[in-house]
XYZ file of C-alpha atoms in Angstrom:
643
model
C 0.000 0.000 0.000
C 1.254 3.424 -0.791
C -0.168 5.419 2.328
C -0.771 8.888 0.131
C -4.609 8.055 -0.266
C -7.012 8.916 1.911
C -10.610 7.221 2.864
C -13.002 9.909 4.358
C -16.340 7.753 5.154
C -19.384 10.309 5.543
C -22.618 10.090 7.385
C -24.539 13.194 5.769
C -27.465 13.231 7.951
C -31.400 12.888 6.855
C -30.603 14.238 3.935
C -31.720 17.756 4.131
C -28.871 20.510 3.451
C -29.166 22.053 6.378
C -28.553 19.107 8.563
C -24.824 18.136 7.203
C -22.339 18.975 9.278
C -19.745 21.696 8.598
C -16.798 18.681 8.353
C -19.183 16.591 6.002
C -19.503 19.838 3.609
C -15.797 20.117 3.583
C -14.795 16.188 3.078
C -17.200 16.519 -0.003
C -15.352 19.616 -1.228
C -11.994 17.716 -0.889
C -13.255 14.548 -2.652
C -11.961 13.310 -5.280
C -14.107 10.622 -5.725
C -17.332 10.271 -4.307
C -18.303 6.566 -4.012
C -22.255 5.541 -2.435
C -25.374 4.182 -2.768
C -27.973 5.470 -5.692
C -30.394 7.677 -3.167
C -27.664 9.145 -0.997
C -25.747 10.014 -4.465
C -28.604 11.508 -6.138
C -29.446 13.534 -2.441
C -25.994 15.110 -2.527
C -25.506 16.040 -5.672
C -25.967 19.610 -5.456
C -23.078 19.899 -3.367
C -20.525 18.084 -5.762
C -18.717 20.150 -8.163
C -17.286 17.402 -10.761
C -15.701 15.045 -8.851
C -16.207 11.471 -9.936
C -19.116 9.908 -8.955
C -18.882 5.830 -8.201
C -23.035 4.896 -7.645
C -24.632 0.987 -7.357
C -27.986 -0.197 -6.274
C -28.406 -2.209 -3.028
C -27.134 -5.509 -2.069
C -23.366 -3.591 -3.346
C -22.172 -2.623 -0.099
C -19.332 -4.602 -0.569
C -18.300 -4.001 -4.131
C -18.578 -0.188 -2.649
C -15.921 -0.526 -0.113
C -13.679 -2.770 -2.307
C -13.383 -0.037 -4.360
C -13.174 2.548 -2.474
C -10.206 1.174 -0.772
C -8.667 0.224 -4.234
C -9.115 3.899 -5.358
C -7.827 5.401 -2.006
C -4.644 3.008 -2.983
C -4.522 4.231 -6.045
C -3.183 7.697 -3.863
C -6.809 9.213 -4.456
C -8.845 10.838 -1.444
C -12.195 9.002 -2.190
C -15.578 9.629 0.404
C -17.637 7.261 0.731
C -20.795 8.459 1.969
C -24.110 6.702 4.063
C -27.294 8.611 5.414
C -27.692 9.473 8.759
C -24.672 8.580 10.577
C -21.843 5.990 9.203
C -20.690 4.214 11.694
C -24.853 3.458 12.307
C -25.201 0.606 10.111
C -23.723 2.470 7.246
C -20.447 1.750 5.295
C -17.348 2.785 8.359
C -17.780 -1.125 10.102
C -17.959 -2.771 6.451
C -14.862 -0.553 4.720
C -12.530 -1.023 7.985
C -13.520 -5.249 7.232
C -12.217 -4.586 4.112
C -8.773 -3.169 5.189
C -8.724 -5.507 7.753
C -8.891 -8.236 5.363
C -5.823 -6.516 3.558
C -3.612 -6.398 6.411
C -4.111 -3.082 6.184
C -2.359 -0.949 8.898
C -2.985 2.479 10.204
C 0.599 3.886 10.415
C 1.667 2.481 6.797
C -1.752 2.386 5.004
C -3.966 4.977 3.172
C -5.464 6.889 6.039
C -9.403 7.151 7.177
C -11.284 9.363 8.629
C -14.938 8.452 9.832
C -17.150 12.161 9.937
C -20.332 11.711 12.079
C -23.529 12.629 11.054
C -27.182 12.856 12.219
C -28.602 9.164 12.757
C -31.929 8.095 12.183
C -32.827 7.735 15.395
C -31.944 11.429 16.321
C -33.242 13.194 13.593
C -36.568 11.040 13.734
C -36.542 11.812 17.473
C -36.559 15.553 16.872
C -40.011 15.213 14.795
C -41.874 13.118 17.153
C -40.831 15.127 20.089
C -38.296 13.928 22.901
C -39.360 10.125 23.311
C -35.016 8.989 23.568
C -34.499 11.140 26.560
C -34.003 7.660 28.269
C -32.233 4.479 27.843
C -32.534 3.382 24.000
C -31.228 1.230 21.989
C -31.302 0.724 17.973
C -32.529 -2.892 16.650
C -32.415 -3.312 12.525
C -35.043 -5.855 11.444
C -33.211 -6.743 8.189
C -31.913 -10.456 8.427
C -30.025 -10.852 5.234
C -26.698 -10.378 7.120
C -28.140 -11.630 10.670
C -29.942 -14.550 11.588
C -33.550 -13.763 12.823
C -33.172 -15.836 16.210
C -30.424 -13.021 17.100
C -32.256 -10.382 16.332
C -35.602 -11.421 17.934
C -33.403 -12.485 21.092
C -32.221 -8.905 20.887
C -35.703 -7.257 20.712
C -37.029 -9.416 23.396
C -34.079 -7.664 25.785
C -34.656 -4.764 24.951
C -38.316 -4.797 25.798
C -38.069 -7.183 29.077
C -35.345 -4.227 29.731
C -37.386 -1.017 29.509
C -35.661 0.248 26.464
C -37.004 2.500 24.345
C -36.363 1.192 21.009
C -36.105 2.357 17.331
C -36.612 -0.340 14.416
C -34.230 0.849 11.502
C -35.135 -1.297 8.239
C -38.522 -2.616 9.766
C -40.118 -4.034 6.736
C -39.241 -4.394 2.603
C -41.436 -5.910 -0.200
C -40.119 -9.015 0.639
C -39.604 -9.200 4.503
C -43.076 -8.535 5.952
C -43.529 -10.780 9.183
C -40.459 -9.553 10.868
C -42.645 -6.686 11.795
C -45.119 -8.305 12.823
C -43.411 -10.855 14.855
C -40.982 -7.942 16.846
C -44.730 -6.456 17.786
C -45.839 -9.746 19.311
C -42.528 -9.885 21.013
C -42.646 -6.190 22.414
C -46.171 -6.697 23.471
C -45.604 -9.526 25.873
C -43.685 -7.161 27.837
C -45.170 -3.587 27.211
C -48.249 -2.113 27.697
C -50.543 -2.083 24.125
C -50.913 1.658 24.359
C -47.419 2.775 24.823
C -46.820 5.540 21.761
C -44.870 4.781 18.845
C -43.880 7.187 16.209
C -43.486 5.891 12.777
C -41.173 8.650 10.819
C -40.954 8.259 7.228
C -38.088 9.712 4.967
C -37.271 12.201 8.000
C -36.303 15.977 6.504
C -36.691 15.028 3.238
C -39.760 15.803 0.529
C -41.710 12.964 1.464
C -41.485 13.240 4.931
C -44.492 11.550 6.808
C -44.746 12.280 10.517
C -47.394 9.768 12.301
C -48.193 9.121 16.123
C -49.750 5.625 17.440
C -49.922 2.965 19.890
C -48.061 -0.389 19.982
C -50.854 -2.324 19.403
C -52.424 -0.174 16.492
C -48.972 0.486 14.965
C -49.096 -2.315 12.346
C -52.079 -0.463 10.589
C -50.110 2.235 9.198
C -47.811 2.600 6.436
C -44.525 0.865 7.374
C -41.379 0.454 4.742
C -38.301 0.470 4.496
C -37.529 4.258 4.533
C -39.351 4.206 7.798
C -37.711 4.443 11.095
C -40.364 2.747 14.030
C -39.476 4.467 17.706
C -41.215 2.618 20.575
C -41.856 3.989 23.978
C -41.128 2.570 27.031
C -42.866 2.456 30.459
C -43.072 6.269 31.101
C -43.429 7.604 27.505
C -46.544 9.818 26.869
C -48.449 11.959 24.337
C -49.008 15.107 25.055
C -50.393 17.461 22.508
C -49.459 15.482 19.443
C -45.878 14.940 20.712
C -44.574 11.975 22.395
C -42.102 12.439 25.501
C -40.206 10.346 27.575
C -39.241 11.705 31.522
C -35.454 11.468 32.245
C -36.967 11.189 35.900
C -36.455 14.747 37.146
C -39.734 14.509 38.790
C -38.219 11.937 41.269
C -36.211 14.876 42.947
C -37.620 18.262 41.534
C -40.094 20.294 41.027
C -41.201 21.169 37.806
C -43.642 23.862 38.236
C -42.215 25.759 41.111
C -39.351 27.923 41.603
C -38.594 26.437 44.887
C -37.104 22.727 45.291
C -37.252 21.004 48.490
C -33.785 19.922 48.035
C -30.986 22.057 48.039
C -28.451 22.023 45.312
C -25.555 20.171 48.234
C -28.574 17.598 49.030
C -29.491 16.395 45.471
C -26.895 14.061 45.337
C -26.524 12.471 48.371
C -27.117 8.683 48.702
C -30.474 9.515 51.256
C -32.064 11.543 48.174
C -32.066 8.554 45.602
C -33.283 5.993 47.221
C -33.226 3.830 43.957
C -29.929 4.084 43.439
C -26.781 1.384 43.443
C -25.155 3.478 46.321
C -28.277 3.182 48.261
C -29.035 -0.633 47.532
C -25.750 -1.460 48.537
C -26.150 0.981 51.884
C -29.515 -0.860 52.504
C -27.826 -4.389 51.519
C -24.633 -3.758 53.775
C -27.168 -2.605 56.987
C -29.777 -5.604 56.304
C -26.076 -7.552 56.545
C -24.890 -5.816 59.472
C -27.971 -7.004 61.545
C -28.617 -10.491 60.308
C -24.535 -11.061 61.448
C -25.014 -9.427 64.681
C -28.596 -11.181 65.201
C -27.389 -14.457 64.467
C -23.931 -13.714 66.489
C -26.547 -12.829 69.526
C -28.346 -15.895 68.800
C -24.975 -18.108 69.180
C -24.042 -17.091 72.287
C -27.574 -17.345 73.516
C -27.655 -21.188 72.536
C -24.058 -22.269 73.686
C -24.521 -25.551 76.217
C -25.163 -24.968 79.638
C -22.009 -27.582 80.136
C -19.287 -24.605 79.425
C -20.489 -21.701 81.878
C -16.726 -20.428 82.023
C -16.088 -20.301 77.960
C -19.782 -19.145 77.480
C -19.269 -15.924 79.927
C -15.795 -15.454 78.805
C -17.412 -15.472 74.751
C -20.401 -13.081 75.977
C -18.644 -10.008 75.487
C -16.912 -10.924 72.336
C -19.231 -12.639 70.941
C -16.829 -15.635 69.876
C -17.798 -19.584 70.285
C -15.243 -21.848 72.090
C -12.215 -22.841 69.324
C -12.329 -25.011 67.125
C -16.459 -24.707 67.083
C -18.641 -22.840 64.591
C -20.739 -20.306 66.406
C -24.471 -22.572 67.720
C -27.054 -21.544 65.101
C -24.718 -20.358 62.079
C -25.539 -23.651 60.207
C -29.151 -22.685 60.525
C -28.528 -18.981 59.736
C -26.543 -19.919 56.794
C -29.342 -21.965 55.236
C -32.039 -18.957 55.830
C -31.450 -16.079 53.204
C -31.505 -12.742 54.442
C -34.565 -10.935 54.062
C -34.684 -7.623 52.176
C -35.699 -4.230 53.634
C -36.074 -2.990 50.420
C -37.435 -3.292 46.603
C -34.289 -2.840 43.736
C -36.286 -0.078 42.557
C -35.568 1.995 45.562
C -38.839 1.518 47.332
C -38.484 -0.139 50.430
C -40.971 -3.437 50.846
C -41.992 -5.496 53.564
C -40.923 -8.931 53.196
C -42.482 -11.398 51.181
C -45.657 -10.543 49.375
C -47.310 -10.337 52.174
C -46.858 -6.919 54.491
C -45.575 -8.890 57.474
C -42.252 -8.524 59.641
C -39.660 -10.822 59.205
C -36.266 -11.070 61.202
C -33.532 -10.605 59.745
C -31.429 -13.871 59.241
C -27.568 -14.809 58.229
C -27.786 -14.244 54.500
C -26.426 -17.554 52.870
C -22.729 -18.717 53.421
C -21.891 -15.589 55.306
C -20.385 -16.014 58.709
C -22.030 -14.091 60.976
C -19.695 -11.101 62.313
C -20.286 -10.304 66.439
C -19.521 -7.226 68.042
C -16.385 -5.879 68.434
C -15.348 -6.702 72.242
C -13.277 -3.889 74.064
C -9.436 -4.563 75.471
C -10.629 -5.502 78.388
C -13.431 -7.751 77.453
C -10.852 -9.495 74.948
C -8.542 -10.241 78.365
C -10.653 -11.202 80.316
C -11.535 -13.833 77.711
C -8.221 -14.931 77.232
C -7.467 -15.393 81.223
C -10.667 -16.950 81.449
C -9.807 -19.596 78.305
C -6.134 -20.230 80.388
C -8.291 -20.888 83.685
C -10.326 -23.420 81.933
C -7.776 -25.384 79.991
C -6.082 -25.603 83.726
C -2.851 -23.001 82.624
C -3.838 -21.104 85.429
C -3.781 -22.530 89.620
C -5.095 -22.271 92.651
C -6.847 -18.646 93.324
C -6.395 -17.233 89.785
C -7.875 -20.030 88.338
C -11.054 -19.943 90.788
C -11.539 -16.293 90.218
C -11.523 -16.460 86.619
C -14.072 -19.131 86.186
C -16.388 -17.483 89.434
C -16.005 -14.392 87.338
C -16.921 -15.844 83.777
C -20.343 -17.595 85.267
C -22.946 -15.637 84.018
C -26.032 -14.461 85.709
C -29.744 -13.799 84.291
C -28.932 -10.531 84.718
C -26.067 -10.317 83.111
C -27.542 -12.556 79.928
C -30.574 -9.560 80.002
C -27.895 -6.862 79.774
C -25.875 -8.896 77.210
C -29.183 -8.950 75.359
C -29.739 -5.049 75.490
C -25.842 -4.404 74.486
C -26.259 -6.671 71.335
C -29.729 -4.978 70.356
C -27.859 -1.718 71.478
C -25.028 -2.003 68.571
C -27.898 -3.681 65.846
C -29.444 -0.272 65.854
C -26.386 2.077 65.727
C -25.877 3.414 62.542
C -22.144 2.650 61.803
C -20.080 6.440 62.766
C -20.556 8.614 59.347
C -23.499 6.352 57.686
C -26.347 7.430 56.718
C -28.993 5.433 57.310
C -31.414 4.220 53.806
C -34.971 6.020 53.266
C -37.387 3.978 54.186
C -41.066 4.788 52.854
C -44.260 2.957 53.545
C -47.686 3.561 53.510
C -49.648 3.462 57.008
C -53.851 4.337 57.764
C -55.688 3.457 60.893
C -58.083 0.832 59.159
C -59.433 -0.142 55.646
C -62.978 2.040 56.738
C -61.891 3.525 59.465
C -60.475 7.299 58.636
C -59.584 8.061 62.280
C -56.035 8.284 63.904
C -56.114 8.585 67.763
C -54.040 10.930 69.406
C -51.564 8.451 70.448
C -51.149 6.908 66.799
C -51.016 10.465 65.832
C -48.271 10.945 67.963
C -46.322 7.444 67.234
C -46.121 8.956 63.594
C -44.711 12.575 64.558
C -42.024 10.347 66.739
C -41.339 7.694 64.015
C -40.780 10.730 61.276
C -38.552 12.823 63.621
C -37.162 15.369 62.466
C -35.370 13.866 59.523
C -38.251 12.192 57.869
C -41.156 13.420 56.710
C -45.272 12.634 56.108
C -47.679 12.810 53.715
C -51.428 12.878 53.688
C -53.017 11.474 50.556
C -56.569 11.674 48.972
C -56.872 7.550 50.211
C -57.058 8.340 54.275
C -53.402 6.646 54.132
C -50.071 8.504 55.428
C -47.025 8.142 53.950
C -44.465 7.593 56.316
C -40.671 8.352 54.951
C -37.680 8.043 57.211
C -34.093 7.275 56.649
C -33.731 4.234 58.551
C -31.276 0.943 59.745
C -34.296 -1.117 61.123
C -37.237 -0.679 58.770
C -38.713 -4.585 60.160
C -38.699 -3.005 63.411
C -40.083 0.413 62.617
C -42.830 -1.994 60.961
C -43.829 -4.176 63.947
C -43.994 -0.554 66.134
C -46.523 0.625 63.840
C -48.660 -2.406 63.898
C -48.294 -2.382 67.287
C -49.948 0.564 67.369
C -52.862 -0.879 65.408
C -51.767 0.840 61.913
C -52.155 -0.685 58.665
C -48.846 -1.259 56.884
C -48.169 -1.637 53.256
C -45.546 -0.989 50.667
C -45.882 1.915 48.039
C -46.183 1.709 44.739
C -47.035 -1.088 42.115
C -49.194 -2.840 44.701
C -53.079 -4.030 45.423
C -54.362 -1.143 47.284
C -57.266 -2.039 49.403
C -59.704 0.763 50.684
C -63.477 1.373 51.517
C -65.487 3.915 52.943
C -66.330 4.450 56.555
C -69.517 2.896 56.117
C -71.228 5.699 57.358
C -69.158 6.060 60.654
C -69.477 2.571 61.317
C -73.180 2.635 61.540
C -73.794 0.021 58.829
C -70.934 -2.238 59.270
C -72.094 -5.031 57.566
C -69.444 -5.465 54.940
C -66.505 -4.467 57.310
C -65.239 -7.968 57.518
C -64.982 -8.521 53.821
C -63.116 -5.293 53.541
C -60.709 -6.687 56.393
C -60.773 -10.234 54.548
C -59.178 -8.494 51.597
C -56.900 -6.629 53.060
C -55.404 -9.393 54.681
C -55.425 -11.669 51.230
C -54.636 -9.084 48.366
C -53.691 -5.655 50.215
C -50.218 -4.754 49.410
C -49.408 -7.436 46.636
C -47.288 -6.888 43.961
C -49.017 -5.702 40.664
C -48.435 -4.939 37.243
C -49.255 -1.148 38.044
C -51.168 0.177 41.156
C -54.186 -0.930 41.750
C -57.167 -0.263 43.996
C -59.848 -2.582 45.315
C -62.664 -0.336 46.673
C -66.288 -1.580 48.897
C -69.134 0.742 49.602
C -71.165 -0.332 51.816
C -74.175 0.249 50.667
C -76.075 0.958 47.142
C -75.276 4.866 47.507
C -71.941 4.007 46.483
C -70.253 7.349 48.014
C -67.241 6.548 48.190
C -67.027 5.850 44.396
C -65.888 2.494 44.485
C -67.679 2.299 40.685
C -65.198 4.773 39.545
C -62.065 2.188 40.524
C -60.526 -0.216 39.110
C -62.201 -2.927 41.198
C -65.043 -2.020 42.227
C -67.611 -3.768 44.991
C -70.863 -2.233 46.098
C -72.622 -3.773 49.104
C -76.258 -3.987 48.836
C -79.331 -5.978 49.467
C -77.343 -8.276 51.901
C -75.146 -9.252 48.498
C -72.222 -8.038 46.535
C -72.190 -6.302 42.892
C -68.654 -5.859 40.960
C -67.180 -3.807 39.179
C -64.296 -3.925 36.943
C -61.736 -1.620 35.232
C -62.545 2.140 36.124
C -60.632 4.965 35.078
C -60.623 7.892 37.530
C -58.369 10.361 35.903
C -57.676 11.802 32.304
C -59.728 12.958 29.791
C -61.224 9.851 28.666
C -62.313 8.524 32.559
C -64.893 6.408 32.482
C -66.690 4.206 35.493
C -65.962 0.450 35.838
C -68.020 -1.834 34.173
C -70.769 -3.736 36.191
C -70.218 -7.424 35.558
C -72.243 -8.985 38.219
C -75.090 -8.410 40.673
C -76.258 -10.147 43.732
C -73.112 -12.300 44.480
C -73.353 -13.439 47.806
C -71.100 -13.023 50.420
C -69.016 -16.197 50.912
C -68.364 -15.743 47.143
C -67.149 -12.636 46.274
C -63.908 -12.322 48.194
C -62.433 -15.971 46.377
C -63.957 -14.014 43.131
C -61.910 -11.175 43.576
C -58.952 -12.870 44.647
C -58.778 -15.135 41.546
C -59.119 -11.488 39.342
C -56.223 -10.307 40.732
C -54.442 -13.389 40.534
C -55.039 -13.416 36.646
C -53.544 -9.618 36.860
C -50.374 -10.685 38.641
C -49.913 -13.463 36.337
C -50.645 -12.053 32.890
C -50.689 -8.583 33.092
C -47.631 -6.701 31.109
C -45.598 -4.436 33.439
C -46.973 -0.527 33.785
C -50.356 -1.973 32.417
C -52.930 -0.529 34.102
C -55.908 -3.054 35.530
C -58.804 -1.230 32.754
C -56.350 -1.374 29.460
C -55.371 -5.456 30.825
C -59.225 -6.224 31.071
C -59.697 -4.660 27.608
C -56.536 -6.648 26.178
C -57.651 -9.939 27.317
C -61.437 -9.285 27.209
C -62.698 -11.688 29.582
C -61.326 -12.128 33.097
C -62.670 -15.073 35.155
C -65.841 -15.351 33.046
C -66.551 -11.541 33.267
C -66.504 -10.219 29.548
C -65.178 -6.868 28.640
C -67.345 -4.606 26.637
C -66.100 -2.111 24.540
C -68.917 0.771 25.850
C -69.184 1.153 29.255
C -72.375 1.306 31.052
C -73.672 3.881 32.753
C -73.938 3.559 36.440
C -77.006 3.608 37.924
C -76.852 3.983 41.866
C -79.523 3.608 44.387
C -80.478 7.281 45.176
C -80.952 6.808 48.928
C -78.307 5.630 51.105
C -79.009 2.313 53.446
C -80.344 0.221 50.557
C-alpha cells in the first residue's frame, strides 16, 4: 500500500442541506471521488462540483468498499458516503472489514477518517418530540446479514429491559412478518398503548410524521424508509408529541421555583433511594444485623455444660475454638430478608406486608460485636483458667467471674440490640417509605397513633397525607422490620408503596352500617399490598349509595341488598375517565372475596408491566368469566343511602 490516499467515510445526515455537518460539507469539497449508494448520491448532488461519482444499487455494499479502498490506494482521497450517521449501520464497520482483510495498517496504510452525522434515530426523534431522553437502543429488522433468532433475542431484551427502542429497516417488499413478529414480542412485555412514532423519509420531501400505539402500529404505512421508535414504560403523548421523563420529577419540582432539596442535598445517597449506592447501603445494613442477630443468637444457645467459655465469649461474641458459632448452620441456610425493593422503594418482606427477622444471609459467617481490650482479656485469662494453665486462686476467680447471671444474659441482650441499631459512625442510614392508615374504613387516627407517627418521622423524615385516608411515612432508617412491627403495634395498617393491590373502603357511614366491614378486612389481609403490574385499587361501599365511588375504581364492589355487585376496570383520571363496568349483581357473600382474589391473581400473572388493571381487562377481554365490553355502562346507583 502506498499510504498517500485517503478514505473519508461520511454520514450526511437525513438528507436535508441544512442538517450536514460543517466537516461533512468540507470532506465533499476535498473529494476526489465520491463513491455511495444510488439515493444518498442523487441527495448530494448539489453539493458536488465534478468530482467522480462511483453509484450501485443495493445488495453492493461490498463491491462499494472494495473499491473505495482500491481507489484510495490508487493515492486518491475518495468519500464514501451513508445517510444518517456511518458508523450506524452504514459503510465505516464494512470498509474497515475490508482493510482488515488486507492487512491493512494504520501507520503504513492509506489513512481514514470516519465524519459523524445525524442518525436516524436522532433526527426522527426531533419530529416526534423527545421520546429517547431515556435508555434506547437501535434494533435493525433486516436479516439478510443476521440470523432472525439473534435479532428477535435482541428485541425481546430490549423490551423485558425497559428500552425504548427504534426499528431501523422494519419491513421491505419481501420481509413482511419480521414486523409483525418484533410487535408480538414487544407486546408480551409492554403495555398495548405505549406511543410509537413511525417517521418516514425524516427531513426530506416525502417526509411523513405519524403518532400511534403499539398495538395499532401495524395499521399504518410501514417500509423500508421508515424508522419505528417505541416507547417505554413512562413515555406519553401530550399534545401530538410523544415524551419520555429522564426522571427529574423523582427529585424536583417542575412547576415551582422552589425545590425542596438544596443544590448540596441532590446528590446524596439519602435523596435517591433507587440508586446502586443506596441498595448497597440498605444491603450492607440488612447484613450488618442479620450477622449481629445471628452472632446474639450463638451465644444465647451455647450448652449450659461450658459456663466459664460461654461468659468469657459473651462479650466478644466468639464460640469456644475449634467450634462454629451454635445456630450459624441454621442462619446460613435462611437467606436474608430484604428491607427494600431494587427499585428503591423499600418493601416489607415477602408478598405479604408482614415482619420478618432478619437472618444470616447464605454462606456468610455471621460477624459479632467488636469486644473492648478488656473484654478481649478477660476472655483470654478466662480460656487459660479453663484449659487448667492457670492454679489455685487465679484459676477460681476467673471461672467465678466468667459464670454468668440472668442478669447479666438480660444486659448482654440489650448491648447486642444496642449495637444492631447504631448506625455505623458517618453512615447514613437508607430512606425507608411505607404507607400506614388506621383501618381499611376507618379514617380516624387517635391521638396516640397520631403521635407514634410525629415520633417515628422525627425530624429527619417526613409525612404525607393522601386523597386515600393513608399517610405516607418516609424516614431514613437501619431497622425498617422493626419500625414496621412498632406501627402495627400501634394498630396501623402497613403496606408498601407503589405497584401494589391497594385495598380501601369507605367508613360505612361512621361505622353505623358495618355489615361489609369484615370482607373489607378479609381483603386486606389476602390481596392488600401485593405486587401488581401497576397500582391498583380494590374499593367496597357499603351500601347501594356508592359514596365513596368504588364504581369509579378499578375494582369495584358495592354492598347492597345483603349481596355483593362488581365492578371492573374504572378509570378515575384523564380525559377519557370512564366508570368500571358492572359485571355482576347479587353475588353473595361467601363468594365474592375468592372471586376477587382469583381477578387479581389473573392480573399478577398475565398482566404486562406498567399496564394498568382497565387497558389489561380490555386486552384480554374476559377475566374469570366476566366479559369486557367495549362501551361502558352507565352507572345507575340507588339514590338513597341504606339500601
Amino acid at each position: 500500500m502506498q499510504g498517500q490516499g485517503k478514505l473519508l467515510i461520511i454520514g450526511f445526515g437525513p438528507g436535508a442541506m441544512e442538517h450536514i455537518t460543517k466537516r461533512a460539507l468540507e470532506a465533499l469539497q476535498e473529494s476526489e471521488v465520491i463513491i455511495g449508494y444510488n439515493t444518498y448520491v442523487d441527495l448530494i448532488r448539489p453539493l458536488l462540483n465534478g468530482q467522480a461519482i462511483v453509484r450501485t444499487g443495493m445488495t453492493e455494499e461490498v463491491s462499494r468498499a472494495q473499491e473505495a479502498v482500491r481507489q484510495a490506494e490508487m493515492g486518491k482521497i475518495v468519500a464514501v458516503i451513508s445517510s444518517g450517521d456511518a458508523g450506524v449501520y452504514g459503510m465505516a464497520g464494512l470498509v474497515y472489514e475490508v482493510l482488515m482483510e488486507q492487512g491493512w495498517k494504520p501507520d503504513t496504510g492509506v489513512a481514514v477518517e470516519v465524519i459523524p452525522g445525524v442518525s436516524a434515530i436522532q433526527s426522527c426523534a426531533s419530529l416526534l418530540g423527545a421520546p429517547v431522553m431515556h435508555d434506547a437502543c437501535t434494533i435493525s429488522l433486516s436479516d439478510h446479514l443476521t440470523p432472525w433468532e439473534t435479532i428477535i433475542r435482541r428485541v425481546e431484551a430490549a423490551a423485558s429491559a425497559d428500552f425504548v427502542i427504534a426499528l431501523y429497516n422494519p419491513r421491505s417488499g419481501r420481509r413482511t412478518r419480521q414486523i409483525v413478529e418484533t410487535q408480538e414480542m414487544i407486546l408480551r412485555y409492554r403495555d398495548p398503548q405505549t406511543p410509537v412514532g413511525l417517521v418516514k423519509s425524516a427531513y426530506r420531501e416525502r417526509q411523513d410524521v405519524v403518532m400511534t400505539t403499539l398495538e395499532d402500529m401495524l395499521n399504518h404505512d410501514i417500509g423500508m424508509l421508515t424508522t419505528v421508535i417505541i416507547g417505554n414504560s413512562s413515555t406519553m403523548m401530550y399534545e401530538g408529541l410523544m415524551v419520555t421523563p429522564r426522571g427529574y420529577q423523582r427529585k424536583y419540582t417542575l412547576n415551582t421555583a422552589e425545590q425542596s432539596l438544596r443544590p448540596h442535598e441532590r446528590l446524596r445517597t439519602e435523596a435517591e433511594p433507587w440508586s446502586l449506592g443506596a441498595r448497597e447501603a440498605r444491603a450492607a445494613a440488612s447484613g450488618e444485623a442479620a450477622g449481629e442477630s445471628a452472632a446474639s443468637d450463638a451465644l444465647a444457645a451455647q450448652p449450659q455444660a461450658e459456663p466459664a467459655l460461654r461468659g468469657a465469649s459473651a462479650g466478644a461474641g466468639m464460640a469456644p475454638q475449634g467450634q462454629p458459632p451454635a445456630g450459624a448452620g441454621a442462619a446460613a441456610a435462611t437467606p436474608a430478608a430484604s428491607p427494600a425493593s431494587s427499585a428503591g422503594t423499600a418493601v416489607l418482606a415477602g408478598e405479604r406486608p408482614a415482619p420478618v427477622a432478619a437472618e444470616a444471609a447464605p454462606g456468610r459467617v455471621a460477624e459479632a460485636p467488636r469486644a473492648g481490650a478488656a473484654a478481649l482479656a478477660a476472655e483470654a485469662l478466662t480460656r487459660l483458667a479453663a484449659g487448667g494453665a492457670l492454679a489455685g486462686e487465679s484459676a477460681s476467680r476467673w471461672l467465678d467471674t466468667a459464670a454468668p447471671s440472668r442478669t447479666a444474659s438480660a444486659q448482654q441482650a440489650a448491648t447486642a440490640t444496642a449495637v444492631r441499631t447504631a448506625p455505623e459512625p458517618g453512615r447514613k442510614a437508607p430512606l425507608f417509605e411505607v404507607g400506614v392508615s388506621p383501618g381499611v374504613g376507618n379514617k380516624k387516627f387517635t391521638a396516640t397513633q397520631m403521635a407514634l407517627l410525629a415520633q417515628c418521622a422525627s425530624e429527619d423524615g417526613e409525612l404525607e397525607y393522601t386523597p386515600e385516608h393513608q399517610i405516607i411515612l418516609r424516614v431514613p432508617t437501619f431497622e425498617p422490620d422493626s419500625l414496621v412491627e412498632e406501627l402495627r403495634a400501634a394498630n396501623f395498617i402497613v403496606v408498601p408503596i407503589g405497584d401494589v393491590i391497594k385495598v380501601k373502603a369507605c367508613d360505612f357511614c361512621n361505622m353505623e352500617k358495618d355489615d361489609a366491614v369484615p370482607m373489607a378486612n378479609h381483603l386486606q389481609a389476602v390481596i392488600g399490598g401485593l405486587g401488581a403490574p401497576k397500582e391498583t385499587s380494590v374499593a367496597l361501599n357499603g351500601c347501594g349509595m356508592a359514596c365513596y365511588g368504588a364504581v369509579l375504581e378499578d375494582i369495584g364492589i358495592v354492598y347492597r341488598k345483603g349481596a355483593y355487585d362488581l365492578f371492573l376496570g374504572g378509570k378515575k383520571f384523564g380525559r377519557n375517565a370512564h366508570p368500571a363496568q358492572p359485571v355482576a349483581e347479587g353475588i353473595p357473600g361467601d363468594q365474592i372475596g375468592g372471586i376477587v382474589e382469583r381477578i387479581v391473581a389473573d392480573y399478577k400473572e398475565k398482566g404486562h408491566p406498567n399496564e394498568r388493571f382497565h387497558k389489561f381487562f380490555k386486552r384480554v377481554g374476559v377475566i374469570q368469566g366476566f366479559r369486557h365490553v367495549d362501551a361502558p355502562v352507565t352507572v345507575e346507583v340507588n339514590p338513597i343511602c341504606g339500601d
